[in-house]
CSV table of C-alpha atoms in Angstrom, one decimal:
chain,number,residue,atom,x,y,z
K,884,MET,CA,101.0,89.7,118.8
K,885,GLU,CA,100.6,92.5,121.3
K,886,MET,CA,102.0,95.9,120.4
K,887,THR,CA,104.7,97.1,122.7
K,888,ILE,CA,105.3,100.6,123.8
K,889,GLY,CA,108.4,100.7,121.6
K,890,LYS,CA,106.4,99.7,118.5
K,891,ARG,CA,103.7,102.2,119.4
K,892,ILE,CA,106.3,105.0,119.6
K,893,ALA,CA,107.8,103.9,116.3
K,894,ALA,CA,104.4,103.8,114.6
K,895,LEU,CA,103.2,107.1,115.9
K,896,ARG,CA,106.6,108.7,115.0
K,897,ARG,CA,106.2,107.5,111.5
K,898,GLU,CA,102.7,108.7,111.3
K,899,LYS,CA,104.0,112.2,112.2
K,900,GLU,CA,106.7,111.7,109.6
K,901,LEU,CA,109.4,112.3,112.1
K,902,LYS,CA,112.8,110.8,112.1
K,903,GLN,CA,114.4,109.3,115.2
K,904,ASP,CA,116.8,112.2,115.1
K,905,ASP,CA,113.9,114.8,115.0
K,906,LEU,CA,112.2,113.2,118.0
K,907,ALA,CA,115.4,112.9,119.9
K,908,GLN,CA,116.1,116.6,119.3
K,909,MET,CA,112.6,117.6,120.4
K,910,LEU,CA,113.0,115.7,123.6
K,911,GLN,CA,116.6,116.6,124.1
K,912,VAL,CA,117.8,113.0,124.3
K,913,SER,CA,120.2,111.1,122.0
K,914,PRO,CA,118.9,109.4,118.8
K,915,GLN,CA,120.3,106.2,120.3
K,916,ALA,CA,117.9,106.5,123.2
K,917,VAL,CA,115.0,106.8,120.8
K,918,SER,CA,116.2,103.8,118.9
K,919,LYS,CA,116.5,101.8,122.2
K,920,TRP,CA,112.9,102.8,123.1
K,921,GLU,CA,111.6,101.7,119.8
K,922,ASN,CA,113.4,98.4,119.9
K,923,ASP,CA,112.1,97.8,123.5
K,924,LEU,CA,115.5,97.7,125.0
K,925,THR,CA,114.7,100.6,127.4
K,926,CYS,CA,111.7,102.7,128.2
K,927,PRO,CA,111.4,106.5,128.1
K,928,ASP,CA,111.9,108.3,131.3
K,929,ILE,CA,108.6,108.9,133.2
K,930,ALA,CA,109.3,112.6,133.2
K,931,LEU,CA,109.5,112.6,129.3
K,932,LEU,CA,106.1,110.8,128.8
K,933,PRO,CA,103.8,113.9,128.8
K,934,GLN,CA,106.1,115.7,126.2
K,935,LEU,CA,106.5,112.5,124.2
K,936,ALA,CA,102.8,111.9,124.1
K,937,LYS,CA,102.2,115.5,123.1
K,938,ILE,CA,104.6,115.3,120.2
K,939,LEU,CA,103.1,112.1,119.0
K,940,GLY,CA,99.6,113.5,119.3
K,941,VAL,CA,98.2,111.0,121.8
K,942,THR,CA,97.5,111.0,125.5
K,943,VAL,CA,100.0,109.4,128.0
K,944,ASP,CA,97.4,106.8,128.6
K,945,GLU,CA,97.1,106.0,124.9
K,946,LEU,CA,100.8,105.8,124.6
K,947,LEU,CA,101.2,103.4,127.5
K,948,SER,CA,98.2,101.2,127.0
K,949,GLY,CA,97.7,101.5,123.2
K,950,LYS,CA,94.0,101.9,123.8
K,951,GLN,CA,92.5,104.8,121.9
K,952,GLU,CA,90.3,107.2,123.7
K,953,GLN,CA,86.7,106.7,122.9
K,954,GLN,CA,85.5,108.9,120.1
K,955,PRO,CA,82.7,111.2,121.2
K,956,VAL,CA,79.3,109.9,120.8
K,957,VAL,CA,77.0,111.3,118.1
K,958,THR,CA,76.5,115.1,118.5
K,959,LEU,CA,74.0,117.2,116.7
K,960,VAL,CA,75.6,120.3,115.3
K,961,PRO,CA,73.3,123.3,115.0
K,962,GLU,CA,72.7,124.5,111.4
K,963,GLU,CA,74.7,127.7,111.8
K,964,GLN,CA,77.8,125.8,113.1
K,965,ARG,CA,77.8,123.1,110.5
K,966,LYS,CA,80.7,122.7,108.1
K,967,ASP,CA,80.2,122.3,104.4
K,968,ILE,CA,79.8,118.6,103.6
K,969,LYS,CA,82.6,119.0,101.1
K,970,ASP,CA,85.0,119.6,103.9
K,971,MET,CA,83.9,116.7,106.1
K,972,MET,CA,85.8,113.5,106.4
K,973,LEU,CA,84.3,110.0,106.8
K,974,ARG,CA,86.7,107.8,108.7
K,975,VAL,CA,86.3,104.0,108.7
K,976,VAL,CA,88.3,102.3,111.5
K,977,VAL,CA,88.6,98.6,111.6
K,978,ASP,CA,90.4,96.9,114.5
K,979,SER,CA,90.6,93.2,114.0
K,980,ASN,CA,90.8,90.7,116.8
K,981,ASP,CA,94.3,89.7,115.5
K,982,GLY,CA,95.6,93.1,116.1
K,983,ASP,CA,95.5,94.4,112.5
K,984,LYS,CA,94.3,97.9,112.1
K,985,VAL,CA,92.9,99.6,109.0
K,986,ARG,CA,92.1,103.3,108.7
K,987,VAL,CA,90.4,104.7,105.7
K,988,ASN,CA,89.8,108.4,105.4
K,989,LEU,CA,87.3,109.4,102.7
K,990,PRO,CA,86.1,112.9,102.0
K,991,MET,CA,82.3,113.0,102.4
K,992,ALA,CA,82.0,114.7,99.0
K,993,LEU,CA,83.7,111.8,97.4
K,994,VAL,CA,81.5,109.3,99.2
K,995,GLN,CA,78.5,111.2,98.0
K,996,VAL,CA,79.7,111.3,94.4
K,997,ALA,CA,80.5,107.6,94.5
K,998,LEU,CA,77.0,106.7,95.8
K,999,GLU,CA,75.3,108.9,93.2
K,1000,MET,CA,77.2,106.9,90.6
K,1001,GLY,CA,75.8,103.7,92.2
K,1002,MET,CA,79.2,102.5,93.3
K,1003,ASP,CA,79.5,100.1,96.2
K,1004,MET,CA,81.6,101.3,99.1
K,1005,PRO,CA,84.8,99.3,99.3
K,1006,GLN,CA,84.7,96.3,101.6
K,1007,VAL,CA,87.3,97.5,104.1
K,1008,SER,CA,87.1,94.2,105.9
K,1009,GLY,CA,85.7,90.8,105.2
K,1010,ASN,CA,83.2,91.6,107.9
K,1011,SER,CA,79.7,90.9,106.6
K,1012,ALA,CA,78.3,93.7,108.8
K,1013,MET,CA,80.0,96.3,106.6
K,1014,LYS,CA,77.9,95.1,103.6
K,1015,GLU,CA,74.7,95.9,105.5
K,1016,ILE,CA,75.5,99.5,106.2
K,1017,ASP,CA,73.2,102.0,104.5
K,1018,TRP,CA,75.6,104.7,103.3
K,1019,ASN,CA,72.8,106.9,102.0
K,1020,GLN,CA,71.4,107.0,105.5
K,1021,ILE,CA,74.8,108.0,106.9
K,1022,ILE,CA,74.9,110.9,104.4
K,1023,GLU,CA,71.4,111.8,105.3
K,1024,LEU,CA,72.4,111.9,109.0
K,1025,VAL,CA,75.4,114.1,108.3
K,1026,ARG,CA,73.2,116.5,106.2
K,1027,HIS,CA,71.0,116.8,109.3
K,1028,GLY,CA,74.0,117.7,111.5
K,1029,ALA,CA,74.9,114.4,113.0
K,1030,MET,CA,78.7,114.2,113.7
K,1031,GLY,CA,80.8,111.7,115.6
K,1032,ASN,CA,80.7,108.0,115.9
K,1033,LEU,CA,77.8,107.1,113.7
K,1034,VAL,CA,78.3,103.4,113.4
K,1035,GLU,CA,80.0,100.8,115.6
K,1036,VAL,CA,79.8,97.1,114.8
K,1037,GLU,CA,81.4,94.3,116.6
K,1038,SER,CA,81.5,91.0,114.8
K,1039,ALA,CA,81.4,87.6,116.4
K,1040,ASP,CA,85.1,87.2,115.6
K,1041,GLY,CA,85.8,90.3,117.8
K,1042,ASP,CA,86.5,92.6,114.9
K,1043,ILE,CA,85.3,96.1,115.5
K,1044,VAL,CA,84.3,98.4,112.7
K,1045,ARG,CA,83.6,102.1,113.5
K,1046,ILE,CA,82.5,104.8,111.1
K,1047,PHE,CA,82.7,108.4,112.2
K,1048,VAL,CA,82.3,111.7,110.6
K,1049,GLU,CA,84.3,114.8,111.5
P,1009,MET,CA,101.0,110.5,96.0
P,1010,LYS,CA,103.2,108.9,98.7
P,1011,ILE,CA,103.2,105.2,99.4
P,1012,VAL,CA,105.0,104.0,102.4
P,1013,VAL,CA,105.6,100.3,103.1
P,1014,VAL,CA,107.3,99.3,106.3
P,1015,ASN,CA,108.0,95.6,106.6
P,1016,PRO,CA,110.6,94.8,109.2
P,1017,PRO,CA,113.3,93.5,109.0
P,1018,ASN,CA,113.2,94.3,105.2
P,1019,LYS,CA,114.0,97.8,104.0
P,1020,ASP,CA,111.2,100.4,104.0
P,1021,ILE,CA,109.8,101.3,100.6
P,1022,ARG,CA,108.8,104.9,100.1
P,1023,LEU,CA,107.4,105.7,96.7
P,1024,THR,CA,106.5,109.2,95.6
P,1025,ILE,CA,104.4,109.3,92.5
P,1026,PRO,CA,103.2,112.6,91.0
P,1027,THR,CA,99.4,112.5,91.7
P,1028,GLY,CA,98.7,114.2,88.4
P,1029,LEU,CA,100.1,111.2,86.7
P,1030,VAL,CA,97.6,108.9,88.4
P,1031,LEU,CA,94.6,111.2,88.5
P,1032,ASN,CA,94.1,112.9,85.2
P,1033,ARG,CA,91.7,113.1,82.3
P,1034,LEU,CA,93.4,110.1,80.6
P,1035,THR,CA,92.9,107.9,83.6
P,1036,ALA,CA,89.3,109.2,83.9
P,1037,ALA,CA,88.7,108.1,80.3
P,1038,ILE,CA,90.2,104.6,80.9
P,1039,ALA,CA,88.6,104.1,84.3
P,1040,PRO,CA,85.0,103.2,83.1
P,1041,CYS,CA,86.4,100.3,80.9
P,1042,CYS,CA,88.5,99.0,83.8
P,1043,LEU,CA,85.7,99.4,86.4
P,1044,GLN,CA,83.2,97.6,84.1
P,1045,ASN,CA,85.2,94.4,84.7
P,1046,CYS,CA,84.6,94.9,88.5
P,1047,GLY,CA,80.9,95.3,87.9
P,1048,VAL,CA,80.8,99.1,88.3
P,1049,ASN,CA,79.2,101.0,85.5
P,1050,ILE,CA,80.2,104.6,85.4
P,1051,THR,CA,80.5,107.0,82.5
P,1052,GLY,CA,83.6,108.9,81.6
P,1053,LYS,CA,81.9,112.1,82.8
P,1054,GLN,CA,81.3,110.6,86.2
P,1055,ALA,CA,84.8,109.4,86.5
P,1056,ALA,CA,86.1,112.9,85.6
P,1057,ALA,CA,83.8,114.4,88.2
P,1058,PHE,CA,85.1,111.8,90.8
P,1059,ILE,CA,88.7,112.7,90.0
P,1060,ARG,CA,88.0,116.4,90.0
P,1061,GLU,CA,86.5,116.1,93.5
P,1062,LEU,CA,89.5,114.0,94.6
P,1063,ASN,CA,91.9,116.6,93.4
P,1064,ARG,CA,89.9,119.4,95.0
P,1065,PHE,CA,89.9,117.7,98.4
P,1066,ARG,CA,93.6,116.8,98.1
P,1067,ARG,CA,94.5,120.4,97.5
P,1068,ALA,CA,92.3,121.7,100.3
P,1069,HIS,CA,93.7,119.1,102.7
P,1070,PRO,CA,97.4,118.4,101.9
P,1071,GLU,CA,98.0,116.2,104.9
P,1072,TRP,CA,95.1,113.8,103.9
P,1073,VAL,CA,96.1,110.2,104.4
P,1074,LEU,CA,93.8,108.0,102.3
P,1075,VAL,CA,94.6,104.6,103.8
P,1076,GLU,CA,96.7,103.3,106.6
P,1077,VAL,CA,97.0,99.6,107.4
P,1078,GLN,CA,99.0,98.2,110.3
P,1079,SER,CA,99.3,94.5,110.8
P,1080,ALA,CA,99.9,92.8,114.1
P,1081,ASP,CA,103.3,91.7,112.9
P,1082,GLY,CA,104.4,95.3,112.6
P,1083,GLU,CA,103.9,95.7,108.8
P,1084,TYR,CA,102.7,99.1,107.9
P,1085,VAL,CA,101.3,100.6,104.7
P,1086,LYS,CA,100.3,104.2,104.2
P,1087,VAL,CA,98.9,105.9,101.1
P,1088,LYS,CA,98.9,109.7,101.2
P,1089,LEU,CA,97.5,111.6,98.3
């Protein structure tokens, strides 16, 4: 099932922990108008789209198409600009072919501790490619300043798994 | 810890559980026994270190969302620590 613009607005609004009333107030429209957008009865006015996208933390293109902007490719951060590994976040993004989305945000420090204990990383999807990922190598890459989209795997079923560090 | 379950047309479920109740020394002591059944062998000290790190990060990043799952049918689950 394809996600409509209304459902996207509702999902993004919930992500931001905003109520329909809050969003309506920010955009100076009625709460009923927001409800109608989210139920796909009407669409937001074109003039409101930039402000709506800004409030929801996405671009207008992302809001309309639902396609997320590509994460930046891997960048090598110079040693003096590197963050402490304890404040870094490892994000695992799984977009299944059926339209299901899984987002797991793990602190790098926690991943490190878990690996030192000899724990296996959770199998976020049934994707066998996830089992082959060498997490120690990912930590090693991060230690050497690699940031961004470190792993991208597309299974034969069309599921996409991405791992990025920020 | 906040758990949000949105499953239209059913009512949304929003659970707020004190994180200290879930992540504490007691759970750290119990965790090794429970994890052993899943094939993970850790000591009580390691579990305590894990929980300590989890709590440190949670305090440093109050807006941290641990897991977010959205199904194609519109079901949505979020776990925020």
